[in-house]
Coordinates of C-alpha atoms in Angstrom, one line a residue:
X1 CA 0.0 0.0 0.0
X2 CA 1.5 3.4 -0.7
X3 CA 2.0 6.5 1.9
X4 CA 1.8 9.8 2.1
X5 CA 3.5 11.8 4.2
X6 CA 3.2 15.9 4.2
X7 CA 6.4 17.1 5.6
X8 CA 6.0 20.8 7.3
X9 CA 9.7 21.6 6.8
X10 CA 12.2 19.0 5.8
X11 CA 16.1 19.4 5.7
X12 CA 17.1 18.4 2.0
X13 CA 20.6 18.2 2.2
X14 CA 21.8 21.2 2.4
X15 CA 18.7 23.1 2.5
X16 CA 15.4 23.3 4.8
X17 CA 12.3 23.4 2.8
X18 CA 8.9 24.3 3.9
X19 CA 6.0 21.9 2.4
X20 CA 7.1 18.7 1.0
X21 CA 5.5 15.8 0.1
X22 CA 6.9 12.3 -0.1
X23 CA 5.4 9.4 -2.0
X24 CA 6.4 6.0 -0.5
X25 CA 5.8 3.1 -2.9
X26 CA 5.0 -0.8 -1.3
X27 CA 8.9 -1.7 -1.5
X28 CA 9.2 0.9 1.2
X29 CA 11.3 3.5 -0.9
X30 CA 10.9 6.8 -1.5
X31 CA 8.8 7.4 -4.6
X32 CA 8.6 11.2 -5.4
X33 CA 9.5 14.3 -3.7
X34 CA 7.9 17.3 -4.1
X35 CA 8.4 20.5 -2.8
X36 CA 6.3 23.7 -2.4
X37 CA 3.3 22.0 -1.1
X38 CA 1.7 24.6 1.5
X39 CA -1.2 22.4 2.8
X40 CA -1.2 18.4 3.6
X41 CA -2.7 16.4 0.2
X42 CA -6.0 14.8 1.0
X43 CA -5.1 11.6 3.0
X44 CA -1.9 12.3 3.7
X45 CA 0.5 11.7 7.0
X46 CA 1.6 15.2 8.4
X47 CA 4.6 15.1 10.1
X48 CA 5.1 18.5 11.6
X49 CA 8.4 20.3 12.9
X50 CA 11.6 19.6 10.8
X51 CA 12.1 16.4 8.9
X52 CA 15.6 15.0 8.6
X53 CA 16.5 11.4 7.0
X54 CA 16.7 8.4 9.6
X55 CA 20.0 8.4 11.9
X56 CA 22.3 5.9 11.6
X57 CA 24.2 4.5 15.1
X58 CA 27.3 3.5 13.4
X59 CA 28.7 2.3 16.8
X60 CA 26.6 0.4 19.6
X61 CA 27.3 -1.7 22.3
X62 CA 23.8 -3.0 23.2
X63 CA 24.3 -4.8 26.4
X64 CA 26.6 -1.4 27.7
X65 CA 23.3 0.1 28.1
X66 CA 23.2 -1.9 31.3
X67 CA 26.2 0.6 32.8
X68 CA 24.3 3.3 32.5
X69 CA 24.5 5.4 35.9
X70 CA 26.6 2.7 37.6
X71 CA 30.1 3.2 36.2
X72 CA 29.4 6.9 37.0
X73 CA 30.1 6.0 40.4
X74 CA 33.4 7.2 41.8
X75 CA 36.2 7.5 39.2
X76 CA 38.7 5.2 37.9
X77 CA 39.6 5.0 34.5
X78 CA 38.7 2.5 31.0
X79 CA 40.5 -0.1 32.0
X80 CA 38.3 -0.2 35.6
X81 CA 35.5 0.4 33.3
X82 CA 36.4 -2.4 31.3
X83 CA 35.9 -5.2 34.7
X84 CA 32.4 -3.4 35.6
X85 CA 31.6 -4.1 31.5
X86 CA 33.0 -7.8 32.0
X87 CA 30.2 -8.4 35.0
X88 CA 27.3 -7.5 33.2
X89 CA 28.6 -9.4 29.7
X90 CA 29.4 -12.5 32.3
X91 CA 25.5 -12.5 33.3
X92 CA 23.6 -12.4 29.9
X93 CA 22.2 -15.1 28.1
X94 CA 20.3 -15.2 24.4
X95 CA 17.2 -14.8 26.0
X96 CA 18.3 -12.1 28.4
X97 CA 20.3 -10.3 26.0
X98 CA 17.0 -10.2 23.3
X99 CA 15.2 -8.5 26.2
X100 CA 17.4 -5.8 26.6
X101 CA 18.7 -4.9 23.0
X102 CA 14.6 -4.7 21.8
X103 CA 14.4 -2.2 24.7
X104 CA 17.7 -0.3 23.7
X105 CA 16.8 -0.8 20.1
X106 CA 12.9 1.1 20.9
X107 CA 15.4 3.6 23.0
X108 CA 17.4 4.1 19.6
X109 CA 14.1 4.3 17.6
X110 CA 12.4 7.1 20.0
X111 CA 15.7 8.9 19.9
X112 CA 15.2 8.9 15.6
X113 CA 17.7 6.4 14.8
X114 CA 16.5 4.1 12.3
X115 CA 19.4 1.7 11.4
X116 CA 22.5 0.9 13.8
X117 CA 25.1 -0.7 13.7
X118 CA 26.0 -3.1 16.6
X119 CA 29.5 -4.2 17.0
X120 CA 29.0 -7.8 18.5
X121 CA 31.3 -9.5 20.2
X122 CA 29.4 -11.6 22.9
X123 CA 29.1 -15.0 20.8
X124 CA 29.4 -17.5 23.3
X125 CA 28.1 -19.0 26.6
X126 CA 30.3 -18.5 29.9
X127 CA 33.6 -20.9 29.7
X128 CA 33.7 -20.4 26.0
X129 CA 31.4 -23.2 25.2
X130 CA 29.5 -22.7 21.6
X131 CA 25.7 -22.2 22.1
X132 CA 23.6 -25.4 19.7
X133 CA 23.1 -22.4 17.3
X134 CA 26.5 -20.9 17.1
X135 CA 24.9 -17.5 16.5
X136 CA 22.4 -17.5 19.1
X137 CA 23.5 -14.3 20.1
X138 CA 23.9 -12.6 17.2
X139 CA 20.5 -14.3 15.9
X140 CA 18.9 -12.4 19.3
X141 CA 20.5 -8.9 18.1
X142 CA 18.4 -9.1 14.9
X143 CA 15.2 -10.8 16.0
X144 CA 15.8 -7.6 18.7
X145 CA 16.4 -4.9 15.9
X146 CA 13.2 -6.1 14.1
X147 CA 11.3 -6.0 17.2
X148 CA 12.2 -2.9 17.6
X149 CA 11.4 -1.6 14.3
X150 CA 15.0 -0.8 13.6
X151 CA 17.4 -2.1 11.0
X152 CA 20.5 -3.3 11.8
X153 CA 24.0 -4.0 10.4
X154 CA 25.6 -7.3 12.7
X155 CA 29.3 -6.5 12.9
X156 CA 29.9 -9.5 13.6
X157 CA 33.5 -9.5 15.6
X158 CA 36.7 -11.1 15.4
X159 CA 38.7 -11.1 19.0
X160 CA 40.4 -13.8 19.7
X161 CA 43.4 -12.9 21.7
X162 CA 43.3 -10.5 25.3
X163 CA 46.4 -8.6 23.7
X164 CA 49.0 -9.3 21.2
X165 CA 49.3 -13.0 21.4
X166 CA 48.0 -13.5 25.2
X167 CA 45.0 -16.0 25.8
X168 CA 41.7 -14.6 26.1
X169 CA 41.1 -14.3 30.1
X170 CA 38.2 -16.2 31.6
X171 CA 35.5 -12.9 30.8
X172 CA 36.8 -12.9 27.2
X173 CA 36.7 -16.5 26.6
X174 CA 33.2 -15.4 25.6
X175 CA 34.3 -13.5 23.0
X176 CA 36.2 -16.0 21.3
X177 CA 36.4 -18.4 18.4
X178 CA 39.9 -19.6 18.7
X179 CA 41.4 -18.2 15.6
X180 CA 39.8 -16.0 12.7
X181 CA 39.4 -19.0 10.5
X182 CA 37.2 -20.3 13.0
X183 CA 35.4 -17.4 13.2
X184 CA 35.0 -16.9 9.6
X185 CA 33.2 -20.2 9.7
X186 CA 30.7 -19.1 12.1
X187 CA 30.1 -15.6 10.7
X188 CA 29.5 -16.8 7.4
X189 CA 26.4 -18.7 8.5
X190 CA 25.0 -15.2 9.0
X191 CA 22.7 -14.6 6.6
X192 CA 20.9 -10.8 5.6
X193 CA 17.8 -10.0 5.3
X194 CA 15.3 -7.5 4.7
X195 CA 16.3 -5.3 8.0
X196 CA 19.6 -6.8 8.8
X197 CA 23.0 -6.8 7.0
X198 CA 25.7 -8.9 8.3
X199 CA 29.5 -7.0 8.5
X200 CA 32.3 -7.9 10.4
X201 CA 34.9 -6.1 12.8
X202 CA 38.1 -6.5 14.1
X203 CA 37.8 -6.2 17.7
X204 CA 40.9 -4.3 17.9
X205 CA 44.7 -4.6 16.8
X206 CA 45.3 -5.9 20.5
X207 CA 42.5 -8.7 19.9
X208 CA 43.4 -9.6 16.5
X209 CA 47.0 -11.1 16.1
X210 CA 48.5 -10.0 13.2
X211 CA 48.9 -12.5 11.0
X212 CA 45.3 -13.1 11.3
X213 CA 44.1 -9.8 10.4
X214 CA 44.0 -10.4 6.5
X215 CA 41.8 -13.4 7.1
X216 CA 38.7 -10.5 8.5
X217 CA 39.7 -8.3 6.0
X218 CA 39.5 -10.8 3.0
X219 CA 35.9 -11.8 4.6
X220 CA 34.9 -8.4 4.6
X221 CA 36.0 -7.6 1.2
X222 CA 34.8 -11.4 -0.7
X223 CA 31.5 -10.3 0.2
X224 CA 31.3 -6.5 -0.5
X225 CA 30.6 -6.1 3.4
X226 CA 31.6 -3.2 5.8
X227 CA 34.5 -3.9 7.6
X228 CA 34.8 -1.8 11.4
X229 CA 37.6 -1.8 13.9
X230 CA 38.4 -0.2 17.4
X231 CA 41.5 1.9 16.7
X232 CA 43.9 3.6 19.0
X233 CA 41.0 4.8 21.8
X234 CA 43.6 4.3 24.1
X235 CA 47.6 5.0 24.1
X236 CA 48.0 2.0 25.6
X237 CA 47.2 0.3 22.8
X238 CA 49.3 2.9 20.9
X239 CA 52.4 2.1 23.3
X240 CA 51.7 -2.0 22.9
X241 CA 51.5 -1.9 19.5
X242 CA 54.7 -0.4 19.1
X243 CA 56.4 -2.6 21.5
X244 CA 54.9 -5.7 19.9
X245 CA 55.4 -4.7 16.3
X246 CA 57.5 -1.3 16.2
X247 CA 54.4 0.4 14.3
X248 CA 51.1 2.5 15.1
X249 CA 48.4 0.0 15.0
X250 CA 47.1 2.1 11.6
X251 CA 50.1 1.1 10.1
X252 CA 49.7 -2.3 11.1
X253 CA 46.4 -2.4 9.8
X254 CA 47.8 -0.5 6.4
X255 CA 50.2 -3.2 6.3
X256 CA 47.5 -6.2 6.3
X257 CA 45.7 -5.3 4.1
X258 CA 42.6 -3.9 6.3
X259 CA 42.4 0.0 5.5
X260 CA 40.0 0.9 2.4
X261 CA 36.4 2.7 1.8
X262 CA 34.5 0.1 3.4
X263 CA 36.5 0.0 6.0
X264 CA 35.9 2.4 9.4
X265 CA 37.9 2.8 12.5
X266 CA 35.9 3.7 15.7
X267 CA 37.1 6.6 17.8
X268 CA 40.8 6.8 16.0
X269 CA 41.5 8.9 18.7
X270 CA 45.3 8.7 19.1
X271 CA 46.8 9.3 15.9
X272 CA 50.4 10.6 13.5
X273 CA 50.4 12.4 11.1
X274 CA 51.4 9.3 9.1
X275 CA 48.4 7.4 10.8
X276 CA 46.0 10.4 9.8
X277 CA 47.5 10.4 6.0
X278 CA 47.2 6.2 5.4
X279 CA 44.0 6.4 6.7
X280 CA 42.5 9.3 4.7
X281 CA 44.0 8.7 1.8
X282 CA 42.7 5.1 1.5
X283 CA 39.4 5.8 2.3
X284 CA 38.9 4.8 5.6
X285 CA 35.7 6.1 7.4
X286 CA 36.2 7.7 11.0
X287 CA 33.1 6.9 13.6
X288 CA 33.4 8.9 16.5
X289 CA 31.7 8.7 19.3
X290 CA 31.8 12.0 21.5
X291 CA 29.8 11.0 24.4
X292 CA 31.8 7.9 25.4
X293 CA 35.0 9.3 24.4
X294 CA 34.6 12.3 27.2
X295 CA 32.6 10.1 29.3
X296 CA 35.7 7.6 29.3
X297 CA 38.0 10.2 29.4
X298 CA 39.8 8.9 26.3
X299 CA 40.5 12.1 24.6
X300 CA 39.2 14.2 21.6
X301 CA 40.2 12.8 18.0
X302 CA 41.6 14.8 14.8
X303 CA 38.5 14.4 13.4
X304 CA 38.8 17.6 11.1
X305 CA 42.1 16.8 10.1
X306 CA 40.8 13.1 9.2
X307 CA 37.9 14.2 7.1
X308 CA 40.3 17.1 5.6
X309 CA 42.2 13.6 4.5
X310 CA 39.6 11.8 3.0
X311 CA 38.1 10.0 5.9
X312 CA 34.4 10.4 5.7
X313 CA 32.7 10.9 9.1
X314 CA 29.7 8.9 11.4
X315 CA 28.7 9.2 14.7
X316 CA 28.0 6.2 17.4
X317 CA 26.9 6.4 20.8
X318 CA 28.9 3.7 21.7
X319 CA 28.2 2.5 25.4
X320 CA 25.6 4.2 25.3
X321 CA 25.9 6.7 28.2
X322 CA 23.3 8.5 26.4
X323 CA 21.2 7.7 23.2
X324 CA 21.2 10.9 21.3
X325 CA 22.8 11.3 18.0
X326 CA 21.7 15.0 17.8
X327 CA 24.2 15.3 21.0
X328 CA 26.9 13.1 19.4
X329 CA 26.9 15.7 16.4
X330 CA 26.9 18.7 18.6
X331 CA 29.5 17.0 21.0
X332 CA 31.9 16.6 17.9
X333 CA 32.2 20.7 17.1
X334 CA 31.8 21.7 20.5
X335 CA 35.0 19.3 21.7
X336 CA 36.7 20.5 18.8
X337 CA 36.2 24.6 19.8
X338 CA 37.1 23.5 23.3
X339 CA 40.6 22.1 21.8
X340 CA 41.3 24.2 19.0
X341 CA 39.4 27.5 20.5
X342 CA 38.1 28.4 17.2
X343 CA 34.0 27.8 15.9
X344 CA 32.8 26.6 12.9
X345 CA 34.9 23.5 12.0
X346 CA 31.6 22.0 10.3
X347 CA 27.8 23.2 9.3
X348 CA 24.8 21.9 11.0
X349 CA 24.5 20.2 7.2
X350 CA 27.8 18.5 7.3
X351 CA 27.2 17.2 10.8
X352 CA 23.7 15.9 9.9
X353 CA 25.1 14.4 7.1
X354 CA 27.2 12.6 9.3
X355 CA 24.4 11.3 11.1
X356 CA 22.5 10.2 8.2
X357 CA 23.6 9.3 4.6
X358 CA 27.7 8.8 5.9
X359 CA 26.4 6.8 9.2
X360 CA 24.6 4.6 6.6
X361 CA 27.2 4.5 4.3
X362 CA 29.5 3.1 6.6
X363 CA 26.8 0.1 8.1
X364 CA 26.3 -1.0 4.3
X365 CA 23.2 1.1 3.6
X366 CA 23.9 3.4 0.6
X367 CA 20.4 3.6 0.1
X368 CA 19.4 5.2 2.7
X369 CA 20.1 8.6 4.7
X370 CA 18.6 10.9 2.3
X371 CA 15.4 12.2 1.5
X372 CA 15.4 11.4 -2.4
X373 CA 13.4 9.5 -5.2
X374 CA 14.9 5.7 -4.6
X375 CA 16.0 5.8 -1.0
X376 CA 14.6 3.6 1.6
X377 CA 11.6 6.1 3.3
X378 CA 13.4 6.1 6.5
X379 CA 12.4 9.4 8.1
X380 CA 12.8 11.3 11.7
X381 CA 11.3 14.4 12.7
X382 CA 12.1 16.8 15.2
X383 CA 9.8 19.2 17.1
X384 CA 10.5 22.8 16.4
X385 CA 8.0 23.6 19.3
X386 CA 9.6 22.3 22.1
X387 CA 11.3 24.5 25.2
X388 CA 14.6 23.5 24.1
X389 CA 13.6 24.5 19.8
X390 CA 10.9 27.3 19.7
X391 CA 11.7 30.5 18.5
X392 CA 14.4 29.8 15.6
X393 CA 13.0 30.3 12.0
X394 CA 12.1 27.2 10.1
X395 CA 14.7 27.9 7.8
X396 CA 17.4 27.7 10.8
X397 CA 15.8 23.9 11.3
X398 CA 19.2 22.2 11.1
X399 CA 21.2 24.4 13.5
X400 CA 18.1 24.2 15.9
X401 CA 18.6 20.1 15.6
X402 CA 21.7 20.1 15.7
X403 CA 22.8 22.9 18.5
X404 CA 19.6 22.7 20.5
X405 CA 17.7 19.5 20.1
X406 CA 17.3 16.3 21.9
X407 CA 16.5 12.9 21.8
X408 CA 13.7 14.2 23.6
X409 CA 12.5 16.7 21.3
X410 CA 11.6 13.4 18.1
X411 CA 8.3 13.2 17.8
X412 CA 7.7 10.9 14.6
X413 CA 10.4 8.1 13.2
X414 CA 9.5 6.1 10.0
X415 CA 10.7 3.3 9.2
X416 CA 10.4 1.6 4.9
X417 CA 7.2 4.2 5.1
X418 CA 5.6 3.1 8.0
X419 CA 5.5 4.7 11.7
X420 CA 7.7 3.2 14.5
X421 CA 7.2 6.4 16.6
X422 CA 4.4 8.1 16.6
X423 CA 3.8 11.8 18.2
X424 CA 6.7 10.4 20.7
X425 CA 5.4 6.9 21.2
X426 CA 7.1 3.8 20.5
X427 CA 4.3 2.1 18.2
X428 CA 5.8 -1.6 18.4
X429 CA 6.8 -1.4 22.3
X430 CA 4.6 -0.1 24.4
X431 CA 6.4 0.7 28.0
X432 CA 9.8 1.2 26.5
X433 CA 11.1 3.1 30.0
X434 CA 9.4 -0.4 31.9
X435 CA 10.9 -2.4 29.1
X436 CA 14.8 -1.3 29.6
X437 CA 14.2 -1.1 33.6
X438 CA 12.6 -4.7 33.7
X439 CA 15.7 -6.1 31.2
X440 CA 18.8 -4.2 33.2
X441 CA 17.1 -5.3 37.0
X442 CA 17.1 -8.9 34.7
X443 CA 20.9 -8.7 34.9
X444 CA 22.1 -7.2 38.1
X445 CA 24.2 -9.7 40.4

């Protein structure tokens, strides 16, 4: 059945239009656009306030979601972080960990996220032992996402070592496959479907011995699949990495064969110059995540000097500290006046776009992220009459999103043409706040 919706102001990349209309056909794509429209077409959805395409997640951790609040306790630092992580990971099963990524997912889908992309790494049972399905886990990340009324990209990880060459400890034994050849057996048993695409990721250079590397990366690349990695969040890993192989781990990962444009590096925080030059110049997409970076105290990354490269930019939310890509946009230029004590190193348009069309890009999903003939009808709109967005002109919609706006302030989200959200309410799961509180109490020792 084909949809209309009536668009009261919609950001068309770069520019905020008052009035449009978009056609969705029964595949669930966009069939015309039309602009200029000044009243709602008989029958049609109105979506009113500022219409942006679906955000994309490019980095989540679902099951962090359960540390919300509790590693804000005290101080400490990511590697203490990292033992509170291990606990709640130790405690979740298929069945437990469905339960809380279809709450996190309808979280995501409130907050106008439409796909994400969830960087898995939890594959086993405790001990290490293989569940009967050997993607049980992964299996309950999608069955979650399309619960939710989300898509989803499974990165599906490699991490087989607990740092260059050392056994996985008991908590990451979890995690583990044995070797990459093993894991490419498993992996490839993950099949896509209509809201799910299955990538893969390399845990991180400490995870990954290096002589296994190319084995991802030729996974990755056989079947035309995004490819994502952890890189340098921490100059520990920086320091090890040298020690262990006399090289940043971006070299190493230049040297194996992993960097290219369908390849992304999460955080790349901790970078050279030379680091910063292999990765723009081949390509390689830069996913920061702003909110966990601070929140983690890891540092602020050369993202304007990456993109200025070649690296194209997305945003993730990571562990999930908060669920608000608006504020991982606006987190990216504020850190960057804070360090550089200068304004205006991107538009509200440039960091929209890398909440939408380059978040998607990265997860697989060319098709979507834009509001044009052909594109998947993937759709979020913000409320331009809220206490945190009145008063701007219309035409200011994306700088009101972007500098002003929360998660709080989405009112529709539109998923292949049909509502998720509606006016602000989850339309698949009811008691989403009951949902996440009922999953997280599920898991607490």
């Amino acid at each position: 059945m084909q949809v209309t919706y009536w668009l009261e102001h919609a950001w068309l990349d770069p520019e905020v239009e008052p009035g449009v209309v978009v056609e969705v056909s029964q595949d669930g794509r966009i069939a015309d656009v039309r602009t200029g429209v000044d009243t709602p077409p008989p029958g049609a959805s109105v979506l009113r306030g500022l219409t942006v395409p679906g955000l994309a997640d490019a980095h989540s951790h679902a099951f962090h979601r359960a540390l919300r609040s509790t590693v804000q306790v005290g101080s400490g630092t990511f590697w203490t972080w990292r033992e509170v992580m291990y606990a709640v990971a130790d405690r979740l099963t298929p069945d437990t960990y469905h339960a809380l990524a279809r709450a996190v997912y309808a979280e995501m889908a409130l907050a106008g996220i439409t796909t994400v992309g969830e960087f898995h790494y939890l594959h086993h049972a405790p001990g290490g032992a293989a569940y009967d399905d050997p993607n049980a886990m992964g299996e309950a990340l999608i069955a979650a996402a399309a619960e939710a009324g989300i898509r989803i990209t499974l990165l599906d990880t490699a991490y087989v070592s607990s740092g260059f060459g050392k056994e996985p400890d008991r908590h990451q034994r979890r995690f583990s496959d044995g070797t990459t050849e093993a894991w490419a057996e498993r992996a490839t048993l993950l099949k896509d479907r209509d809201h799910a695409r299955i990538g893969a990721a390399i845990h991180s250079v400490r995870a990954v011995p290096a002589d296994q590397l190319g084995t991802v990366a030729e996974w990755a690349s056989t079947r035309g699949a995004p490819l994502h990695v952890h890189l340098s969040e921490q100059t520990a890993e920086n320091d090890a990495c040298l020690a262990a192989h006399g090289c940043t781990p971006t070299r190493l990962l230049a040297d194996h064969g992993v960097l290219g444009p369908h390849t992304t590096g999460v955080h790349n925080t901790h970078l050279t110059d030379e680091d910063i030059a292999l990765l723009g110049g081949s390509g390689t997409g830069t996913c920061m995540c702003p909110t966990t970076e601070r929140d983690l105290a890891d540092g602020i990354g050369p993202a304007v000097a990456l993109q200025k490269a070649g690296s194209p930019l997305s945003l993730g939310s990571d562990s999930h500290a908060v669920i608000d890509l608006f504020e991982e946009a606006r987190a990216m230029e504020l850190n960057e006046r804070l360090r550089t004590r200068t304004r205006g190193h991107w538009t509200a348009s440039a960091l929209l776009r890398a909440a939408t069309a380059d978040g998607h890009a990265a997860l697989g999903w060319t098709d979507a992220g834009r509001i044009e003939r052909g594109a998947l009808a993937d759709l979020t709109t913000v409320a331009l009459d809220s206490v945190r967005t009145a008063g701007p002109l219309p035409r200011l919609g994306a700088e009101t999103a972007v500098f002003a706006a929360s998660a709080a302030d989405v009112r529709h989200t539109v998923v292949g043409g049909r509502h998720v959200v509606r006016d602000g309410q989850h339309e698949l799961v009811g008691d989403v706040a009951g949902a996440l509180a009922e999953a997280i109490g599920a898991l607490r020792g």
